[in-house]
Short mmCIF file of C-alpha atoms and ligand atoms in Angstrom, two decimals:
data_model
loop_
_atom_site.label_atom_id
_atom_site.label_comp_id
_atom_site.label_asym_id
_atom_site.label_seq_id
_atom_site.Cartn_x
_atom_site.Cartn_y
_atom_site.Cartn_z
CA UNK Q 1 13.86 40.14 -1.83
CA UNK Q 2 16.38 40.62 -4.43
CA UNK Q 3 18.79 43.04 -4.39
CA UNK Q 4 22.12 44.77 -3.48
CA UNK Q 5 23.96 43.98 -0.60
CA UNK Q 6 26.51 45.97 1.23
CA UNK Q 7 28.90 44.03 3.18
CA UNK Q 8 31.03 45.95 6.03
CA UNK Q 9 34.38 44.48 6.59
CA UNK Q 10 37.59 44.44 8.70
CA UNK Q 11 40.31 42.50 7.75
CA UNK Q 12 40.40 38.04 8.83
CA UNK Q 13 36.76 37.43 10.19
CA UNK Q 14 35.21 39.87 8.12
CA UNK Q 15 37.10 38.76 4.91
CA UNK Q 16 36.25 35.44 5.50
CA UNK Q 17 32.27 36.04 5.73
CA UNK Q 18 32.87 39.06 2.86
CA UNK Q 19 34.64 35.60 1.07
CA UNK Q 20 31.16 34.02 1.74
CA UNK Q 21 28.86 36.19 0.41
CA UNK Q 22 31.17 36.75 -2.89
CA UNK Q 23 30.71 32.59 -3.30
CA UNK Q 24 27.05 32.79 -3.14
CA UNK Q 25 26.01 35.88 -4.46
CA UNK Q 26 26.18 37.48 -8.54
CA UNK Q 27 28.81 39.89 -8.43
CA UNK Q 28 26.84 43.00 -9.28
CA UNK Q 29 24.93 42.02 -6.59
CA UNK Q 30 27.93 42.18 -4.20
CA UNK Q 31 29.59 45.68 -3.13
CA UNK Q 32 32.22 45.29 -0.04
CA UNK Q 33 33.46 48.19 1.69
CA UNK Q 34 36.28 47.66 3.93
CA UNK Q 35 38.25 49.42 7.00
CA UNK Q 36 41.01 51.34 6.29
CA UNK Q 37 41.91 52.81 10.08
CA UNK Q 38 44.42 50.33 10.07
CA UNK Q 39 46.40 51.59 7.06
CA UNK Q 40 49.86 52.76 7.36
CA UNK Q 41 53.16 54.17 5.64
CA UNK Q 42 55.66 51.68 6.59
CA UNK Q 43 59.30 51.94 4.85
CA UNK Q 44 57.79 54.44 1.85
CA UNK Q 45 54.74 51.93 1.38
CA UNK Q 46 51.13 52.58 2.04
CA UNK Q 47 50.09 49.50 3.33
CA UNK Q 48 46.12 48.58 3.50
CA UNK Q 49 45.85 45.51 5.59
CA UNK Q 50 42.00 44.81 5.93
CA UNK Q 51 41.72 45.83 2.24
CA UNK Q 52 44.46 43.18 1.82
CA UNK Q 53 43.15 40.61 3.47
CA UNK Q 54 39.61 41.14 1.70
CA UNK Q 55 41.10 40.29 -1.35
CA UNK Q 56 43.38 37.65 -0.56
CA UNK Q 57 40.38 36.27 1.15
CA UNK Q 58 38.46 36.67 -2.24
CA UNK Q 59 41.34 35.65 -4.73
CA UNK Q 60 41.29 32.34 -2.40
CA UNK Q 61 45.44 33.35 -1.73
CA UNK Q 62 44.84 34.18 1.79
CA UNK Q 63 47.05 32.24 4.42
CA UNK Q 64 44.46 30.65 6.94
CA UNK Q 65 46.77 29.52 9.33
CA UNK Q 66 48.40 32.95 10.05
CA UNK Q 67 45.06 35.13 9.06
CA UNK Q 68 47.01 37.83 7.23
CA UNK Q 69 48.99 38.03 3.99
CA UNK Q 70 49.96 35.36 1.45
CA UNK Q 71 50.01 31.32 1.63
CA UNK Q 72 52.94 29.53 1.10
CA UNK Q 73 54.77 32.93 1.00
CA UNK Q 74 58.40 33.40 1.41
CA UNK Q 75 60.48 36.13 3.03
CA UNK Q 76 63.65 36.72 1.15
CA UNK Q 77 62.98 40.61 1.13
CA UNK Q 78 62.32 40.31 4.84
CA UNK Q 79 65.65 39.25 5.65
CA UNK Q 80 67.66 41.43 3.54
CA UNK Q 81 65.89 44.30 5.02
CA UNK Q 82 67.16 42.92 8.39
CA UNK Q 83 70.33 42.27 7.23
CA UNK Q 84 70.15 46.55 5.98
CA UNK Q 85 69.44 47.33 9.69
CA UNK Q 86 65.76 48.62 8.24
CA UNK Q 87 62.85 47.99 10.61
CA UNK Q 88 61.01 44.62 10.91
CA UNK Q 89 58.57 44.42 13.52
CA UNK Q 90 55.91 44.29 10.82
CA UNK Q 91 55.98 41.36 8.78
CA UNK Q 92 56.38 42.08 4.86
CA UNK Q 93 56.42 38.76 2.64
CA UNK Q 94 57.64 38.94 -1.03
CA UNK Q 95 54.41 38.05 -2.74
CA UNK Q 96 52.64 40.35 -0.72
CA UNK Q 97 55.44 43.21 -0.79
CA UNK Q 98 53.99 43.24 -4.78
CA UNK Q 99 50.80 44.32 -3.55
CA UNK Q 100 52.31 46.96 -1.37
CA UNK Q 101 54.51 48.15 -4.60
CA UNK Q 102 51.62 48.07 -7.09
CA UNK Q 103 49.50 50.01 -4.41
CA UNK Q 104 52.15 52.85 -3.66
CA UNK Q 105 53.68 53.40 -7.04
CA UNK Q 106 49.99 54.36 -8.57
CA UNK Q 107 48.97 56.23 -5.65
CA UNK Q 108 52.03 57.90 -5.65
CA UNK Q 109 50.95 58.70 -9.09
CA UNK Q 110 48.01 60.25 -8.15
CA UNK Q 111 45.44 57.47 -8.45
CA UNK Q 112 43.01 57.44 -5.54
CA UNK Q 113 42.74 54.61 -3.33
CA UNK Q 114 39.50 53.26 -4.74
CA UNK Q 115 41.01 53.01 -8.50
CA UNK Q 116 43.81 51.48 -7.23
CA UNK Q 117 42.01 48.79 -5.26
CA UNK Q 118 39.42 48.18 -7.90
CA UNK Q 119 42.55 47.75 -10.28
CA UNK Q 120 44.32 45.31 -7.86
CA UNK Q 121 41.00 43.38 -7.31
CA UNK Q 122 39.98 43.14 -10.79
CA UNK Q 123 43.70 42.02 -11.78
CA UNK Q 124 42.73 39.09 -9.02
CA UNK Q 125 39.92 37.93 -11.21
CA UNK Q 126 37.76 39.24 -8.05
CA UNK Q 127 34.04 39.91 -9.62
CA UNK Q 128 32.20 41.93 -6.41
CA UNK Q 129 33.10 45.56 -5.97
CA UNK Q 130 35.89 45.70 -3.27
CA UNK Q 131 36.03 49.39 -1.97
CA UNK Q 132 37.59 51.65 0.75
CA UNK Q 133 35.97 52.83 2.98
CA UNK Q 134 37.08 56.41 2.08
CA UNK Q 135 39.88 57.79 0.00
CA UNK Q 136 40.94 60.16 2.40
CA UNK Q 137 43.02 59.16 5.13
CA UNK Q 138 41.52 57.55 8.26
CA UNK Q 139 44.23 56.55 10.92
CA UNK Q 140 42.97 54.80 13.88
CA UNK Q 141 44.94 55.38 17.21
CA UNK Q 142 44.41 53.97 20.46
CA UNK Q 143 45.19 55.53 23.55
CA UNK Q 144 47.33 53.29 25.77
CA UNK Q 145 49.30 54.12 29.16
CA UNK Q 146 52.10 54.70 26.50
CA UNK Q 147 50.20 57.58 25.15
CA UNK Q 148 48.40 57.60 21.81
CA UNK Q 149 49.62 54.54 19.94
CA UNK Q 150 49.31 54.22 15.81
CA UNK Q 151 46.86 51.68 14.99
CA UNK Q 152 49.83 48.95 13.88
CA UNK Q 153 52.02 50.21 16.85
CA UNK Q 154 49.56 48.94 19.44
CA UNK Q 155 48.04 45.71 17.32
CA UNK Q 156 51.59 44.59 15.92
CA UNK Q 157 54.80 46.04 17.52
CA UNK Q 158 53.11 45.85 21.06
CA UNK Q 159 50.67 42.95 20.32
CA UNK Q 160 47.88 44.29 21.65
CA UNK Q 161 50.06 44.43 25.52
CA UNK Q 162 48.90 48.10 26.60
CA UNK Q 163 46.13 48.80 28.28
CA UNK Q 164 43.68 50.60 26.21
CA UNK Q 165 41.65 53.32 27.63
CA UNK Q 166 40.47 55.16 24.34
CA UNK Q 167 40.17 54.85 20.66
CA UNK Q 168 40.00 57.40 18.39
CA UNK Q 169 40.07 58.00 14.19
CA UNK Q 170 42.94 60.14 13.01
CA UNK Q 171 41.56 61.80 10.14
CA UNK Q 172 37.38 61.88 10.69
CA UNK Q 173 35.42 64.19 10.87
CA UNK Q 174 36.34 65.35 7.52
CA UNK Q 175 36.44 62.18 5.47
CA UNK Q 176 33.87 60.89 2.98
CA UNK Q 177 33.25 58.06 1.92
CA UNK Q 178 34.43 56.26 -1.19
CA UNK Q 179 32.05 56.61 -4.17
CA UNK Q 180 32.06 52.80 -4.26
CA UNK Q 181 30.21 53.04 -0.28
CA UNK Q 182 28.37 56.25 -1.11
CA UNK Q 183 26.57 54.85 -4.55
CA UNK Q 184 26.33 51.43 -2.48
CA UNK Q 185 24.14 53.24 0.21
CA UNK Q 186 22.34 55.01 -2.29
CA UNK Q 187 21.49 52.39 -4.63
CA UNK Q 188 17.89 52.70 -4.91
CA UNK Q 189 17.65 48.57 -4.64
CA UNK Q 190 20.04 48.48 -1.95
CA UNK Q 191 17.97 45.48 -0.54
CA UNK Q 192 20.35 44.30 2.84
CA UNK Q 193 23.61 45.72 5.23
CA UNK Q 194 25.56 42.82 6.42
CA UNK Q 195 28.55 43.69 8.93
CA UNK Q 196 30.98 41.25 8.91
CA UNK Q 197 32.10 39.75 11.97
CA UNK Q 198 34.90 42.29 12.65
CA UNK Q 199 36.03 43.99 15.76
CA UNK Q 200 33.20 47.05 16.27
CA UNK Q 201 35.94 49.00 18.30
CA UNK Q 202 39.24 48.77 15.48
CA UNK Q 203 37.56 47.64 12.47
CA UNK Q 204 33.95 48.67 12.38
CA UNK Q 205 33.63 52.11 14.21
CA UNK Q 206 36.11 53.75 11.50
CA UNK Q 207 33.75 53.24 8.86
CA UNK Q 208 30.70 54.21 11.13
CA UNK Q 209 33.07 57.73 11.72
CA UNK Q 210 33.41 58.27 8.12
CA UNK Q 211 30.74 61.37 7.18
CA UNK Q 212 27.62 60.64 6.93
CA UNK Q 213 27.95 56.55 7.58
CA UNK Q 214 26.33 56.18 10.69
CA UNK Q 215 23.79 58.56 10.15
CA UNK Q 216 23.28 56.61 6.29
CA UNK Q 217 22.86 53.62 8.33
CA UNK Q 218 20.54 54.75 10.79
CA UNK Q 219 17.88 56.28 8.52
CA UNK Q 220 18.00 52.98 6.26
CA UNK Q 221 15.40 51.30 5.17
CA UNK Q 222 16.24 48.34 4.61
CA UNK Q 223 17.62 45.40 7.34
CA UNK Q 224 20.69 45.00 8.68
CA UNK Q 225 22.80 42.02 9.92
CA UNK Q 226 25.55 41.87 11.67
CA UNK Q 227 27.27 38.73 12.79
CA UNK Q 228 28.80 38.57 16.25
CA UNK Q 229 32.69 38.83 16.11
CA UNK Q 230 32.78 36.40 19.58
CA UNK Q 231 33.02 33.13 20.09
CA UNK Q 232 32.65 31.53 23.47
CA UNK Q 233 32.96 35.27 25.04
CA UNK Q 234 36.49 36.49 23.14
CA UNK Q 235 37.56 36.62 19.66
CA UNK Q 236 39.41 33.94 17.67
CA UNK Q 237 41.75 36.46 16.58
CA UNK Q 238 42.81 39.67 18.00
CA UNK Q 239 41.71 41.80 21.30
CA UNK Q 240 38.03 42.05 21.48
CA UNK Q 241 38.02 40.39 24.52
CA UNK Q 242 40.61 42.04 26.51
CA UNK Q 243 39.54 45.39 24.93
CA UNK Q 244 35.98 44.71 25.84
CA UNK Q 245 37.42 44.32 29.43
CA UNK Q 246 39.66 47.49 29.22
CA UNK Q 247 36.54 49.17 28.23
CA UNK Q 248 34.69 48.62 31.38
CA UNK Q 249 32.49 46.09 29.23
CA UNK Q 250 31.03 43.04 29.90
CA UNK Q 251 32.16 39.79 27.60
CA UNK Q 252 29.09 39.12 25.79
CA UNK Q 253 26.99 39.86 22.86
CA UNK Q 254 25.01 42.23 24.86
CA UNK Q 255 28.21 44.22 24.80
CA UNK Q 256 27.99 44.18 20.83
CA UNK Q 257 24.68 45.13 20.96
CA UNK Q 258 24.53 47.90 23.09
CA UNK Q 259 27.80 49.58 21.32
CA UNK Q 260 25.79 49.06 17.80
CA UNK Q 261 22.02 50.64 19.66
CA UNK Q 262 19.83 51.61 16.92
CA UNK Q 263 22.25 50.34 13.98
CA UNK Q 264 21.46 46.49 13.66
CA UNK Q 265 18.23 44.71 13.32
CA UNK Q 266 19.32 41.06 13.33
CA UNK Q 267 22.27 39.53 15.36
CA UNK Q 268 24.00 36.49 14.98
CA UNK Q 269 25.85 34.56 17.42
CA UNK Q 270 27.67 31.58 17.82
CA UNK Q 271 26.13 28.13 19.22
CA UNK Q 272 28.83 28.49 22.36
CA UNK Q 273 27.26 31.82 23.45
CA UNK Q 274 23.60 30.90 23.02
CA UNK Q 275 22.77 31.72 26.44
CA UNK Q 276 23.07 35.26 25.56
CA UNK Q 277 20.34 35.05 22.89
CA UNK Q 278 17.38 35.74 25.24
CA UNK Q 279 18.21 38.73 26.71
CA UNK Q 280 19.34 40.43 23.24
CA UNK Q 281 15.59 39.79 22.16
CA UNK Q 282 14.73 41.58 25.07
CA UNK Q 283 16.91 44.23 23.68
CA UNK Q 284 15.10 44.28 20.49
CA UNK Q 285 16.98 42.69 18.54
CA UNK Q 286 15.96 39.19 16.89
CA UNK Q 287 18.79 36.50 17.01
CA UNK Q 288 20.19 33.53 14.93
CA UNK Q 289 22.49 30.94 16.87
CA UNK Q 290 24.27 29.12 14.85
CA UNK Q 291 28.09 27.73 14.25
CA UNK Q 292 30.27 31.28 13.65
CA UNK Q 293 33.70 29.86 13.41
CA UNK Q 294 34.83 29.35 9.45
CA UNK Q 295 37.37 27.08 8.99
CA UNK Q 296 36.46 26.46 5.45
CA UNK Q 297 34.65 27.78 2.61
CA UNK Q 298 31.36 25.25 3.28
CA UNK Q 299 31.53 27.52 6.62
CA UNK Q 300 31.91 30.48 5.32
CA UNK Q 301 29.12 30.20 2.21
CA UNK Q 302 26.48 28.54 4.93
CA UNK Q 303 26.93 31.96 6.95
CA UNK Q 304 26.82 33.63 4.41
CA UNK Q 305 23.02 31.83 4.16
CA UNK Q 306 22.11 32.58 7.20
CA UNK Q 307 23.03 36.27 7.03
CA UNK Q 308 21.37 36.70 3.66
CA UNK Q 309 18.33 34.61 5.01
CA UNK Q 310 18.06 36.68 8.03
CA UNK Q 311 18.15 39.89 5.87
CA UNK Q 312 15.24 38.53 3.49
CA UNK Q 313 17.59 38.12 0.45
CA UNK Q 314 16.67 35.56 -1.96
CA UNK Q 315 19.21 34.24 -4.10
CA UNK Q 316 18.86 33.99 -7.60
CA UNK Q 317 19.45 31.54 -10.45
CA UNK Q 318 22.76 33.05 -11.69
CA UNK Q 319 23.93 33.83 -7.94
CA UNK Q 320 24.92 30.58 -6.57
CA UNK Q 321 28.14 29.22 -8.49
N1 FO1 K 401 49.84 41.18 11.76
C1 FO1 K 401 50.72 40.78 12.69
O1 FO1 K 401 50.30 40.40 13.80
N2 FO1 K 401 52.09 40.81 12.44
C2 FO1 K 401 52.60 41.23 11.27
O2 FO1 K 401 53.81 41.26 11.10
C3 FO1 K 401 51.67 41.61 10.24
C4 FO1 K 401 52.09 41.98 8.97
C5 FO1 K 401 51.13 42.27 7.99
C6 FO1 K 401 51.55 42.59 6.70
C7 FO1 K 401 50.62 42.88 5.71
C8 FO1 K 401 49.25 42.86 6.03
O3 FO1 K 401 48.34 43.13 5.08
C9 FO1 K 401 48.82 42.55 7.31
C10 FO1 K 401 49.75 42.25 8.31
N3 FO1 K 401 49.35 41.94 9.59
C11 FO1 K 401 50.27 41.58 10.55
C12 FO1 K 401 47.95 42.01 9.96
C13 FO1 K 401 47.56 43.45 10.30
O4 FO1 K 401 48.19 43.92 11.41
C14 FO1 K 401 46.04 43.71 10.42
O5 FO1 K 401 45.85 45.06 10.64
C15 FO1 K 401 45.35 42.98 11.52
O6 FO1 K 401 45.14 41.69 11.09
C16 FO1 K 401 43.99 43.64 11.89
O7 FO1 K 401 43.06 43.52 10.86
#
């Protein structure tokens, strides 16, 4: 089938397969609509991290090693801010401090968060739509034995330490979703969903609890593909695993499966957990085991193959560059 695809991402995994599918596919073909429950004012700047690392990710200036922000940055602004006594638990290189500026100065200016991106992204040379996942603001907060934590408190400041008992999203009901993600999920050749392989607790649900997303995705008609954020049982970045735990959950794909009930059609799931495959086809849900883990862009554009492939999507002449 030919055809649009719509690509839900977080930031790192997800931007890695949303990388992927920009490789392989035309750009108008391509529409990627990304978390923004981890977004935050920090020091006068809205900062948009999994929009960020999208289009890092995309612009091929993504640091692999670290999985956020800028390669080969530097962090001269870093230290004077230190040096002012201002706070620096979270991590602000220069390159990517220009981001930040660009973002906050034009919002600021009254520019919604979907012409800033698209301005940003399209400055990057990036082709595929890159959108948020709402303009209004979505805040994700997790409840901790601290209290309520800001999404950034808990993941950065606290790394993830506190036990989390609850999640919630600051901000929904009450937002809509970008026009970039509603025209996407109206496009009448809308042809495949793919969810990237992002956290479904921090960087998925907040898009499912923007208006009307869950319940666009539930009365689709056409299939979607999600690919399985675990590796081995845990994530390669980040807290599924322990959250999975503090959530009464069990470590496995069936865990993924049952939290996205009635939303996917198609998992896939990494070689090392291919034991789980059998009983999510007896969950209804038809499985591809293959290698998850993209360490380079061969990686990421053969996933990006597989997810396509498992959603029926042919690619076309003037897709593959
Ligand atoms: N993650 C960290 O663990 N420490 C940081 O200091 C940090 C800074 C940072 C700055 C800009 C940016 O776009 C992302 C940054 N991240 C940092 C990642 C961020 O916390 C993301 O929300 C997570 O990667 C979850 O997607």
């Amino acid at each position: 089938m030919r055809g649009h695809v719509l690509a839900l991402s977080g930031g790192v995994g997800g931007a890695k397969l949303a990388a992927g599918l920009a490789a392989i596919l035309a750009p108008e073909r391509l529409t990627i609509a990304v978390n923004t429950g981890d977004d935050f004012e920090h020091l006068g700047l809205t900062i948009c991290p999994d929009i960020d690392s999208v289009t890092y990710a995309l612009a091929g200036l993504n640091d692999t090693e670290r999985g956020w922000g800028v390669a080969g940055e530097t962090w001269q602004a870093m230290a004077m801010l230190r040096d002012l006594g201002e706070a620096d638990w979270f991590n602000l290189g220069d390159r990517d401090l220009g981001t930040h500026l660009a973002r906050s100065w034009r919002l600021r200016a009254g520019e919604s968060l979907s012409d800033v991106t698209s301005r940003l992204t399209r400055s990057l040379g990036i082709g595929p739509a890159v959108v948020p996942m709402s303009d209004a603001p979505v805040r994700t907060q997790v409840e901790t034995s601290e209290g309520w934590l800001d999404f950034q408190r808990y993941f950065v400041a606290e790394q993830c330490r506190p036990v989390a008992k609850a999640i919630r999203f600051d901000g929904t009901p009450g937002a809509v979703p970008s026009p970039g993600l509603a025209e996407a999920l109206a496009r009448p050749d809308l042809a495949a969903i793919v969810l990237c392989p992002s956290n479904p607790f921090l960087s998925v649900d907040p898009i499912l609890a923007v208006d009307g997303v869950r319940a666009a995705l539930e009365s689709r008609q056409v299939p979607l593909v999600a690919v399985s954020p675990l590796v081995g049982g845990k994530s390669l970045k980040g807290p599924l695993g322990k959250l999975l735990g503090e959530l009464g959950l069990e470590n496995s794909n069936r865990a993924i499966v049952d939290h996205y009930r009635g939303l996917i059609d198609h998992l896939i799931i990494d070689r090392s957990d291919a034991v789980d495959a059998e009983g999510l086809r007896a969950a209804s849900v038809s499985v591809t085991v293959t290698g998850t883990v993209m360490h380079a862009a061969e990686d990421r554009e053969r996933l990006a193959r597989e997810a396509l492939s498992a959603a029926r999507i042919e690619l076309e002449g003037h897709d593959a560059r």
